[in-house]
Amino acid sequence: MKSVYKQAVVALAVLVALNAQAAAPVSDLSGDSGSAVALSGNNGAIVPTGSLEDRVALLERTLNARLRLQAELQQQVDSLQGEVSELRGQLEQQTYQMEQSQERQRQLYQELDKVANSQPAAAPAEPAAAAATPAAAANYSTNQDENQAYDAAVNMVLKEKNYDKAIPAFEGFIKQFPSSSYVPNAHYWLGQLMFNKGDRAGAASQFTTVANKYSKSPKRADALLKLGMLAQLDGKKAEAKAFYEQVIKGYPNTSPAQLAKQSLGKL
């Protein structure tokens, strides 16, 4: 965008230079000495010498040339201003998309927690606020194909409520975009969805992937907490205790840590 502004400034400077040329003598490019022009008067107006027809023709050529140049430069300035406006619009659109992405992430986490907590045999309920992450903006991708694929899987849950189709959708997303910043969240979603279906082993595998492979993911604390809950449901108290203590030690003063303390107290 800086280069566009620079071009606009250069174009405007040329316009000023053209206007300044009005104060200089002008000669006919044809080399006819009888068509010379000179300056007269206090305002620097062009006064051609020679025959009347030559003078009129020279003035017309000079005026037309200047008008053409000014028109071309004005067109360039208008074009550059249009490009600046277009770039500004693109920036505003990207900002809007990022805000929408953040809101979408918050809604998705809340919805999946509701799905998991709706099961009779589910572990202690996790507040929706604990599932939301303020780091959603860090996961934002500029790859439209990647965003569309992720949104398609998400819509299986939020809009269509088709949790069975959501599982292969997230699995397909991970396979297609293995380096995406959304992959840790996709694994976490798969864990929630598999837990919802009663597939504890599958859920544990997905949460373990988040906990072990994505140490910087904002969902790691939640994944460790869910692993502790799954171990507790299976009667593995020592294993559950280890997971809860890992959450409390690694993520103090967080919602997952508070829930881990509550669950640890019930072992």
Tab-separated table of N, CA and C in Angstrom, residues 180-256:
chain	number	residue	atom	x	y	z
A	180	SER	N	-2.038	-27.387	9.352
A	180	SER	CA	-2.932	-26.274	9.690
A	180	SER	C	-2.890	-25.965	11.179
A	181	SER	N	-3.056	-24.697	11.509
A	181	SER	CA	-3.113	-24.292	12.916
A	181	SER	C	-4.409	-24.752	13.569
A	182	TYR	N	-5.378	-25.220	12.752
A	182	TYR	CA	-6.640	-25.715	13.288
A	182	TYR	C	-6.556	-27.188	13.706
A	183	VAL	N	-5.479	-27.885	13.342
A	183	VAL	CA	-5.390	-29.325	13.579
A	183	VAL	C	-5.547	-29.693	15.057
A	184	PRO	N	-4.872	-29.004	16.012
A	184	PRO	CA	-5.079	-29.361	17.420
A	184	PRO	C	-6.549	-29.266	17.829
A	185	ASN	N	-7.238	-28.225	17.362
A	185	ASN	CA	-8.655	-28.084	17.690
A	185	ASN	C	-9.473	-29.200	17.061
A	186	ALA	N	-9.097	-29.586	15.817
A	186	ALA	CA	-9.820	-30.662	15.138
A	186	ALA	C	-9.686	-31.968	15.918
A	187	HIS	N	-8.497	-32.258	16.430
A	187	HIS	CA	-8.309	-33.467	17.256
A	187	HIS	C	-9.155	-33.382	18.528
A	188	TYR	N	-9.180	-32.200	19.131
A	188	TYR	CA	-9.965	-32.039	20.352
A	188	TYR	C	-11.446	-32.260	20.070
A	189	TRP	N	-11.919	-31.735	18.938
A	189	TRP	CA	-13.314	-31.938	18.562
A	189	TRP	C	-13.612	-33.411	18.352
A	190	LEU	N	-12.696	-34.095	17.687
A	190	LEU	CA	-12.887	-35.533	17.468
A	190	LEU	C	-12.984	-36.274	18.801
A	191	GLY	N	-12.153	-35.852	19.760
A	191	GLY	CA	-12.237	-36.474	21.078
A	191	GLY	C	-13.596	-36.274	21.712
A	192	GLN	N	-14.129	-35.078	21.614
A	192	GLN	CA	-15.450	-34.788	22.171
A	192	GLN	C	-16.546	-35.602	21.465
A	193	LEU	N	-16.462	-35.638	20.136
A	193	LEU	CA	-17.476	-36.348	19.360
A	193	LEU	C	-17.439	-37.854	19.618
A	194	MET	N	-16.238	-38.410	19.717
A	194	MET	CA	-16.108	-39.844	19.984
A	194	MET	C	-16.575	-40.183	21.389
A	195	PHE	N	-16.280	-39.291	22.320
A	195	PHE	CA	-16.781	-39.490	23.689
A	195	PHE	C	-18.308	-39.452	23.708
A	196	ASN	N	-18.868	-38.576	22.904
A	196	ASN	CA	-20.321	-38.463	22.820
A	196	ASN	C	-20.946	-39.759	22.287
A	197	LYS	N	-20.227	-40.457	21.393
A	197	LYS	CA	-20.714	-41.721	20.838
A	197	LYS	C	-20.460	-42.904	21.770
A	198	GLY	N	-19.730	-42.673	22.849
A	198	GLY	CA	-19.411	-43.756	23.770
A	198	GLY	C	-18.109	-44.453	23.462
A	199	ASP	N	-17.347	-43.919	22.489
A	199	ASP	CA	-16.057	-44.491	22.122
A	199	ASP	C	-14.975	-43.858	22.987
A	200	ARG	N	-14.804	-44.368	24.190
A	200	ARG	CA	-13.843	-43.780	25.118
A	200	ARG	C	-12.409	-43.960	24.651
A	201	ALA	N	-12.127	-45.114	24.067
A	201	ALA	CA	-10.762	-45.359	23.599
A	201	ALA	C	-10.395	-44.388	22.476
A	202	GLY	N	-11.332	-44.191	21.543
A	202	GLY	CA	-11.090	-43.253	20.456
A	202	GLY	C	-10.941	-41.834	20.964
A	203	ALA	N	-11.781	-41.459	21.945
A	203	ALA	CA	-11.705	-40.120	22.523
A	203	ALA	C	-10.367	-39.918	23.224
A	204	ALA	N	-9.942	-40.929	23.984
A	204	ALA	CA	-8.670	-40.832	24.700
A	204	ALA	C	-7.507	-40.678	23.723
A	205	SER	N	-7.585	-41.368	22.580
A	205	SER	CA	-6.523	-41.262	21.579
A	205	SER	C	-6.422	-39.850	21.022
A	206	GLN	N	-7.554	-39.212	20.758
A	206	GLN	CA	-7.549	-37.848	20.221
A	206	GLN	C	-7.054	-36.853	21.260
A	207	PHE	N	-7.507	-36.974	22.504
A	207	PHE	CA	-7.061	-36.061	23.551
A	207	PHE	C	-5.560	-36.249	23.837
A	208	THR	N	-5.091	-37.506	23.750
A	208	THR	CA	-3.667	-37.774	23.953
A	208	THR	C	-2.826	-37.109	22.869
A	209	THR	N	-3.338	-37.106	21.629
A	209	THR	CA	-2.628	-36.442	20.526
A	209	THR	C	-2.462	-34.957	20.809
A	210	VAL	N	-3.543	-34.324	21.292
A	210	VAL	CA	-3.478	-32.892	21.609
A	210	VAL	C	-2.478	-32.649	22.741
A	211	ALA	N	-2.534	-33.480	23.779
A	211	ALA	CA	-1.695	-33.277	24.961
A	211	ALA	C	-0.221	-33.516	24.675
A	212	ASN	N	0.093	-34.523	23.868
A	212	ASN	CA	1.495	-34.900	23.643
A	212	ASN	C	2.137	-34.223	22.439
A	213	LYS	N	1.346	-33.936	21.409
A	213	LYS	CA	1.916	-33.427	20.167
A	213	LYS	C	1.831	-31.911	20.035
A	214	TYR	N	0.897	-31.292	20.727
A	214	TYR	CA	0.686	-29.849	20.573
A	214	TYR	C	0.759	-29.176	21.939
A	215	SER	N	1.975	-29.082	22.441
A	215	SER	CA	2.186	-28.563	23.793
A	215	SER	C	1.797	-27.097	23.938
A	216	LYS	N	1.788	-26.338	22.811
A	216	LYS	CA	1.446	-24.920	22.878
A	216	LYS	C	-0.015	-24.644	22.537
A	217	SER	N	-0.768	-25.677	22.297
A	217	SER	CA	-2.174	-25.486	21.945
A	217	SER	C	-2.962	-24.991	23.156
A	218	PRO	N	-3.870	-24.023	22.962
A	218	PRO	CA	-4.701	-23.551	24.073
A	218	PRO	C	-5.678	-24.616	24.569
A	219	LYS	N	-5.808	-25.724	23.821
A	219	LYS	CA	-6.712	-26.799	24.236
A	219	LYS	C	-5.985	-27.918	24.978
A	220	ARG	N	-4.680	-27.787	25.186
A	220	ARG	CA	-3.931	-28.867	25.842
A	220	ARG	C	-4.417	-29.092	27.273
A	221	ALA	N	-4.636	-28.020	28.015
A	221	ALA	CA	-5.108	-28.174	29.397
A	221	ALA	C	-6.453	-28.893	29.430
A	222	ASP	N	-7.354	-28.527	28.516
A	222	ASP	CA	-8.655	-29.192	28.456
A	222	ASP	C	-8.509	-30.666	28.075
A	223	ALA	N	-7.568	-30.949	27.155
A	223	ALA	CA	-7.355	-32.332	26.735
A	223	ALA	C	-6.844	-33.178	27.911
A	224	LEU	N	-5.903	-32.648	28.696
A	224	LEU	CA	-5.405	-33.368	29.866
A	224	LEU	C	-6.523	-33.594	30.885
A	225	LEU	N	-7.361	-32.580	31.050
A	225	LEU	CA	-8.484	-32.715	31.975
A	225	LEU	C	-9.428	-33.828	31.525
A	226	LYS	N	-9.726	-33.875	30.215
A	226	LYS	CA	-10.626	-34.907	29.705
A	226	LYS	C	-10.003	-36.295	29.830
A	227	LEU	N	-8.679	-36.386	29.665
A	227	LEU	CA	-8.011	-37.666	29.863
A	227	LEU	C	-8.155	-38.137	31.309
A	228	GLY	N	-8.053	-37.196	32.250
A	228	GLY	CA	-8.266	-37.550	33.650
A	228	GLY	C	-9.690	-38.013	33.904
A	229	MET	N	-10.665	-37.337	33.282
A	229	MET	CA	-12.069	-37.727	33.457
A	229	MET	C	-12.338	-39.117	32.879
A	230	LEU	N	-11.750	-39.390	31.714
A	230	LEU	CA	-11.930	-40.702	31.101
A	230	LEU	C	-11.318	-41.797	31.972
A	231	ALA	N	-10.119	-41.524	32.500
A	231	ALA	CA	-9.473	-42.499	33.384
A	231	ALA	C	-10.315	-42.719	34.635
A	232	GLN	N	-10.906	-41.652	35.159
A	232	GLN	CA	-11.757	-41.764	36.340
A	232	GLN	C	-12.997	-42.587	36.042
A	233	LEU	N	-13.605	-42.396	34.878
A	233	LEU	CA	-14.778	-43.171	34.487
A	233	LEU	C	-14.459	-44.654	34.345
A	234	ASP	N	-13.228	-44.949	33.932
A	234	ASP	CA	-12.806	-46.345	33.772
A	234	ASP	C	-12.283	-46.949	35.075
A	235	GLY	N	-12.332	-46.189	36.165
A	235	GLY	CA	-11.896	-46.697	37.454
A	235	GLY	C	-10.398	-46.667	37.658
A	236	LYS	N	-9.666	-45.968	36.817
A	236	LYS	CA	-8.210	-45.883	36.924
A	236	LYS	C	-7.849	-44.642	37.744
A	237	LYS	N	-7.979	-44.750	39.031
A	237	LYS	CA	-7.833	-43.591	39.903
A	237	LYS	C	-6.410	-43.021	39.892
A	238	ALA	N	-5.416	-43.888	39.906
A	238	ALA	CA	-4.037	-43.403	39.932
A	238	ALA	C	-3.712	-42.624	38.652
A	239	GLU	N	-4.195	-43.150	37.528
A	239	GLU	CA	-3.957	-42.474	36.258
A	239	GLU	C	-4.709	-41.153	36.194
A	240	ALA	N	-5.947	-41.150	36.674
A	240	ALA	CA	-6.743	-39.923	36.695
A	240	ALA	C	-6.073	-38.870	37.571
A	241	LYS	N	-5.568	-39.302	38.734
A	241	LYS	CA	-4.903	-38.379	39.640
A	241	LYS	C	-3.689	-37.739	38.968
A	242	ALA	N	-2.935	-38.531	38.213
A	242	ALA	CA	-1.738	-38.018	37.546
A	242	ALA	C	-2.110	-36.944	36.523
A	243	PHE	N	-3.179	-37.174	35.776
A	243	PHE	CA	-3.616	-36.179	34.793
A	243	PHE	C	-4.096	-34.904	35.472
A	244	TYR	N	-4.893	-35.043	36.538
A	244	TYR	CA	-5.407	-33.868	37.240
A	244	TYR	C	-4.267	-33.034	37.824
A	245	GLU	N	-3.298	-33.717	38.415
A	245	GLU	CA	-2.170	-32.995	39.002
A	245	GLU	C	-1.338	-32.293	37.919
A	246	GLN	N	-1.258	-32.910	36.744
A	246	GLN	CA	-0.521	-32.281	35.645
A	246	GLN	C	-1.209	-30.990	35.196
A	247	VAL	N	-2.540	-30.983	35.179
A	247	VAL	CA	-3.289	-29.780	34.815
A	247	VAL	C	-3.091	-28.689	35.867
A	248	ILE	N	-3.213	-29.089	37.131
A	248	ILE	CA	-3.098	-28.119	38.224
A	248	ILE	C	-1.713	-27.483	38.255
A	249	LYS	N	-0.677	-28.302	38.048
A	249	LYS	CA	0.689	-27.803	38.095
A	249	LYS	C	1.054	-26.999	36.850
A	250	GLY	N	0.627	-27.466	35.698
A	250	GLY	CA	1.018	-26.818	34.447
A	250	GLY	C	0.177	-25.619	34.070
A	251	TYR	N	-1.068	-25.570	34.561
A	251	TYR	CA	-1.972	-24.485	34.178
A	251	TYR	C	-2.714	-23.939	35.402
A	252	PRO	N	-1.975	-23.409	36.367
A	252	PRO	CA	-2.621	-22.889	37.582
A	252	PRO	C	-3.483	-21.666	37.278
A	253	ASN	N	-4.463	-21.452	38.106
A	253	ASN	CA	-5.362	-20.295	37.981
A	253	ASN	C	-6.131	-20.287	36.665
A	254	THR	N	-6.426	-21.466	36.133
A	254	THR	CA	-7.256	-21.575	34.928
A	254	THR	C	-8.490	-22.400	35.249
A	255	SER	N	-9.485	-22.311	34.393
A	255	SER	CA	-10.717	-23.089	34.602
A	255	SER	C	-10.439	-24.595	34.603
A	256	PRO	N	-9.634	-25.130	33.643
A	256	PRO	CA	-9.325	-26.559	33.714
A	256	PRO	C	-8.677	-26.955	35.033
